[in-house]
Coordinates of C-alpha atoms in Angstrom, one line a residue:
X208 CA -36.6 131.1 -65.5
X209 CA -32.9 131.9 -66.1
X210 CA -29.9 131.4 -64.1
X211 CA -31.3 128.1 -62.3
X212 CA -27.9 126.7 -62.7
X213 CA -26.5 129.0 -60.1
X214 CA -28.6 127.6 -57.7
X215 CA -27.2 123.6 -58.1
X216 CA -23.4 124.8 -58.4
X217 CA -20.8 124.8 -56.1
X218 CA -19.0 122.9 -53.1
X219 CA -19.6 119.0 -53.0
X220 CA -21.9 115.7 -52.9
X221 CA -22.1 116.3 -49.1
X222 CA -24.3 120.0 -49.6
X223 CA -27.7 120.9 -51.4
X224 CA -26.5 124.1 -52.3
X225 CA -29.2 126.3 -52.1
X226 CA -31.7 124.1 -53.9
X227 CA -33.9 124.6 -51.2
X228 CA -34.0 128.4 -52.6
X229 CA -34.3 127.3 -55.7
X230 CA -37.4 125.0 -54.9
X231 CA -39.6 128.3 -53.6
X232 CA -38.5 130.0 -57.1
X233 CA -40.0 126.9 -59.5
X234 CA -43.7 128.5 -60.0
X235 CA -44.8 127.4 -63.3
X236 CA -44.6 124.2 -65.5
X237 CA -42.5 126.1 -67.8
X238 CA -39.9 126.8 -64.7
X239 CA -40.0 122.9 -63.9
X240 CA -39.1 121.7 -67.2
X241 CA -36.1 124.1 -67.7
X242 CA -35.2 122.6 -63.8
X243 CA -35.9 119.2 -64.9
X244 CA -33.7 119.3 -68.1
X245 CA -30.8 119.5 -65.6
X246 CA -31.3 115.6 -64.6
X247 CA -29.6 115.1 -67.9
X248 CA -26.7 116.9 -66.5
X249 CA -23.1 116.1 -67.2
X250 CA -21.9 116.9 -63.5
X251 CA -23.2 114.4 -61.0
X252 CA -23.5 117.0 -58.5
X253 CA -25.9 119.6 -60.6
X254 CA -28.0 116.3 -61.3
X255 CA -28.1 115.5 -57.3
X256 CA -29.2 118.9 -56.3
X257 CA -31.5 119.3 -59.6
X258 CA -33.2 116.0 -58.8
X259 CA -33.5 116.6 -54.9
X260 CA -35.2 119.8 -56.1
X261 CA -37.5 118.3 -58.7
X262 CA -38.3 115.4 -55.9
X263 CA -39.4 118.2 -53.2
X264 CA -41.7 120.4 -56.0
X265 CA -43.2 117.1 -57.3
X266 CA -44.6 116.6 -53.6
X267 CA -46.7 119.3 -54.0
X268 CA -47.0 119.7 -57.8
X269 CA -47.0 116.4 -59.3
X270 CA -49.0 117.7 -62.3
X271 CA -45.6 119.3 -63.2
X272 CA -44.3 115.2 -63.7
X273 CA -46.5 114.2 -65.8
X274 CA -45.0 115.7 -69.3
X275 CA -41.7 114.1 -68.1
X276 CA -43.2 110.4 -67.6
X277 CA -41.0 108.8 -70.0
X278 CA -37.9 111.0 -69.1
X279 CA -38.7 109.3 -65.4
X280 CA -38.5 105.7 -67.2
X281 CA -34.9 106.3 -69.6
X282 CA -33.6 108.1 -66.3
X283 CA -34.5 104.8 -64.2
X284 CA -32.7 102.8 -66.7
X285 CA -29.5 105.1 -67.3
X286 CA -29.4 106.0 -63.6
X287 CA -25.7 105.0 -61.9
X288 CA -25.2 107.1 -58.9
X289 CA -27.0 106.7 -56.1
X290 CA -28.1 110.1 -55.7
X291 CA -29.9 110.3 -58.8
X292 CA -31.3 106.5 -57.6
X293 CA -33.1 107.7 -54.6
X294 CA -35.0 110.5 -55.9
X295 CA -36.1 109.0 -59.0
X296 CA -37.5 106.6 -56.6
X297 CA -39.6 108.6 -54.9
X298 CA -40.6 110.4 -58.2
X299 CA -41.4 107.4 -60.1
X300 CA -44.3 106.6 -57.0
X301 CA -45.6 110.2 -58.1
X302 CA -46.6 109.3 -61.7
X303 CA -49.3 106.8 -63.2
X304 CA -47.3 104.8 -65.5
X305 CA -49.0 102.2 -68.1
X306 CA -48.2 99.2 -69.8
X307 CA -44.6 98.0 -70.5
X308 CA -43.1 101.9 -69.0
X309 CA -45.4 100.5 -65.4
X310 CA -43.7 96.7 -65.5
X311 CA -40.3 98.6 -66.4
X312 CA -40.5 100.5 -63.5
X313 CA -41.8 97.8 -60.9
X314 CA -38.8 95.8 -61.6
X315 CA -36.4 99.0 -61.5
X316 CA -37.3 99.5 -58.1
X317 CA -37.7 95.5 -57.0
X318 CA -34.4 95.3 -58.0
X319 CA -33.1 99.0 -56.3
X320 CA -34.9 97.4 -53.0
X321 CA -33.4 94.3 -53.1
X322 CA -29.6 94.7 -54.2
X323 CA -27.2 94.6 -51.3
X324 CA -25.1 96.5 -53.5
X325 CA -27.1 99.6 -53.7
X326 CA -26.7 102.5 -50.6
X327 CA -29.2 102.1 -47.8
X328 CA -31.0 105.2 -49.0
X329 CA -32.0 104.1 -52.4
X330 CA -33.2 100.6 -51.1
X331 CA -35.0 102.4 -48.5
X332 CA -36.6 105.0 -50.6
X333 CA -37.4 101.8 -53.4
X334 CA -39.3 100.3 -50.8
X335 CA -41.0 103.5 -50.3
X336 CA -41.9 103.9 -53.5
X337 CA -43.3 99.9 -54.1
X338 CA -45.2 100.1 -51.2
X339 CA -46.9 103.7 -52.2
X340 CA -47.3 102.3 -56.3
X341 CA -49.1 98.8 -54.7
X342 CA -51.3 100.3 -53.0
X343 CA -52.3 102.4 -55.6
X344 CA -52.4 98.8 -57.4
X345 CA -54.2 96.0 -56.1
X346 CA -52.0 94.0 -58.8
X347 CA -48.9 94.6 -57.3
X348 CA -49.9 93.6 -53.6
X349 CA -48.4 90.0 -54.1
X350 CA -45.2 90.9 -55.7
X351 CA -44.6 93.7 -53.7
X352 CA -45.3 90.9 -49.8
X353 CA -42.9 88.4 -52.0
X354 CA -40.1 91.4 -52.1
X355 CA -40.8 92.2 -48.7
X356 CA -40.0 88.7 -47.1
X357 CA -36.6 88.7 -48.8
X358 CA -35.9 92.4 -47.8
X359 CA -36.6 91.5 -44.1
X360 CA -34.1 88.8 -43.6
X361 CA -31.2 91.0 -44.0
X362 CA -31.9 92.7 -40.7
X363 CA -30.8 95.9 -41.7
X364 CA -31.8 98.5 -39.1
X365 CA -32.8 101.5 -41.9
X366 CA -34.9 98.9 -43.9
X367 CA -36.3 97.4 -40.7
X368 CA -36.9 101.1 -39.1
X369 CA -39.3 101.7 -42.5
X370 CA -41.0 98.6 -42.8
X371 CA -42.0 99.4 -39.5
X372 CA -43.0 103.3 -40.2
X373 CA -45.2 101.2 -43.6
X374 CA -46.6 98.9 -40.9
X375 CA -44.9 96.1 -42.3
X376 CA -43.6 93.3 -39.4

C-alpha cells in the first residue's frame, strides 16, 4: 500500500490525524508491515499515530504481530515518549514472547507500571498489559500481586479506576 504516510501527517500530538482511516485501509500482512515500519519513524508524531494504528488492527489481527515480535522487544527498550510507551504496551500483551525476549518484557512493563515518572496512561495501559500476559501465565501471577500492592498505595484515581475495572481491590 502506498501513500500511508499521508494518513499519519499533519497538525499536532493532540490529533490522530486520520489514522482511524487509515486503520480500515490495512487489509493484508503485506499493508501492516509497510504501516509498521513507520514505528521507526524519525518524527514523534508519525510514530504516535502509526503506533495507535498498529495498536487498533493488532486487536483484531494479531497474526499480523507476530513477524514483528522482536521489533516489539528493541522498540520497548528504545522507547522514550510516552506515546510510543502506551501502545507498545498494549501490543506487547498481544504477542507470545519466549525466553530472555518474555523476562525482557515483564520487567519493561513492571517498571512502566510502577515509575511515578511515567504519564498516567502508560502506567495504566502497563498494568493492562501485566495483568492480561499473567493470566495467560500462571508464572507471572506472583510477580504481577507483588507489583500490584506497590501500585495501589499511591492512590492515584486512573490506576485505582482500572484495578477496579481488572477486579483488583
Amino acid at each position: 500500500m502506498n501513500n500511508l504516510i499521508k494518513y499519519l501527517e499533519g497538525g499536532d500530538l493532540r490529533s490522530i490525524a486520520d489514522a482511524n482511516k487509515l486503520v480500515s485501509l490495512i487489509n493484508s500482512q503485506k499493508d501492516f508491515d509497510a504501516l509498521f515500519q513507520y514505528l521507526f519513524a524519525n518524527e514523534r508524531i508519525i510514530v504516535m499515530r502509526a503506533s495507535d494504528a498498529v495498536e487498533k488492527i493488532s486487536l483484531q489481527k494479531r497474526e499480523y504481530l507476530s513477524k514483528h515480535t522482536q521489533d516489539i522487544v528493541n522498540l520497548m527498550n528504545m522507547a522514550r515518549h510516552k506515546e510510543l510507551k502506551w501502545h507498545l504496551a498494549l501490543i506487547a500483551s498481544r504477542l507470545d514472547f519466549t525466553g530472555e525476549d518474555s523476562r525482557i518484557v515483564w520487567e519493561k512493563l513492571t517498571h512502566w507500571a510502577t515509575n511515578r515518572k511515567e504519564s498516567r496512561i502508560v502506567r495504566v495501559n502497563s498494568i493492562q498489559a501485566l495483568f492480561d500476559l499473567a493470566n495467560n501465565n500462571e508464572d507471572l501471577k506472583k510477580d504481577f500481586d507483588l507489583t500490584i500492592q506497590k501500585i495501589k498505595n499511591e492512590n492515584i484515581p486512573s490506576i485505582n479506576a482500572r484495578l477496579r475495572k481488572l477486579g483488583i481491590n
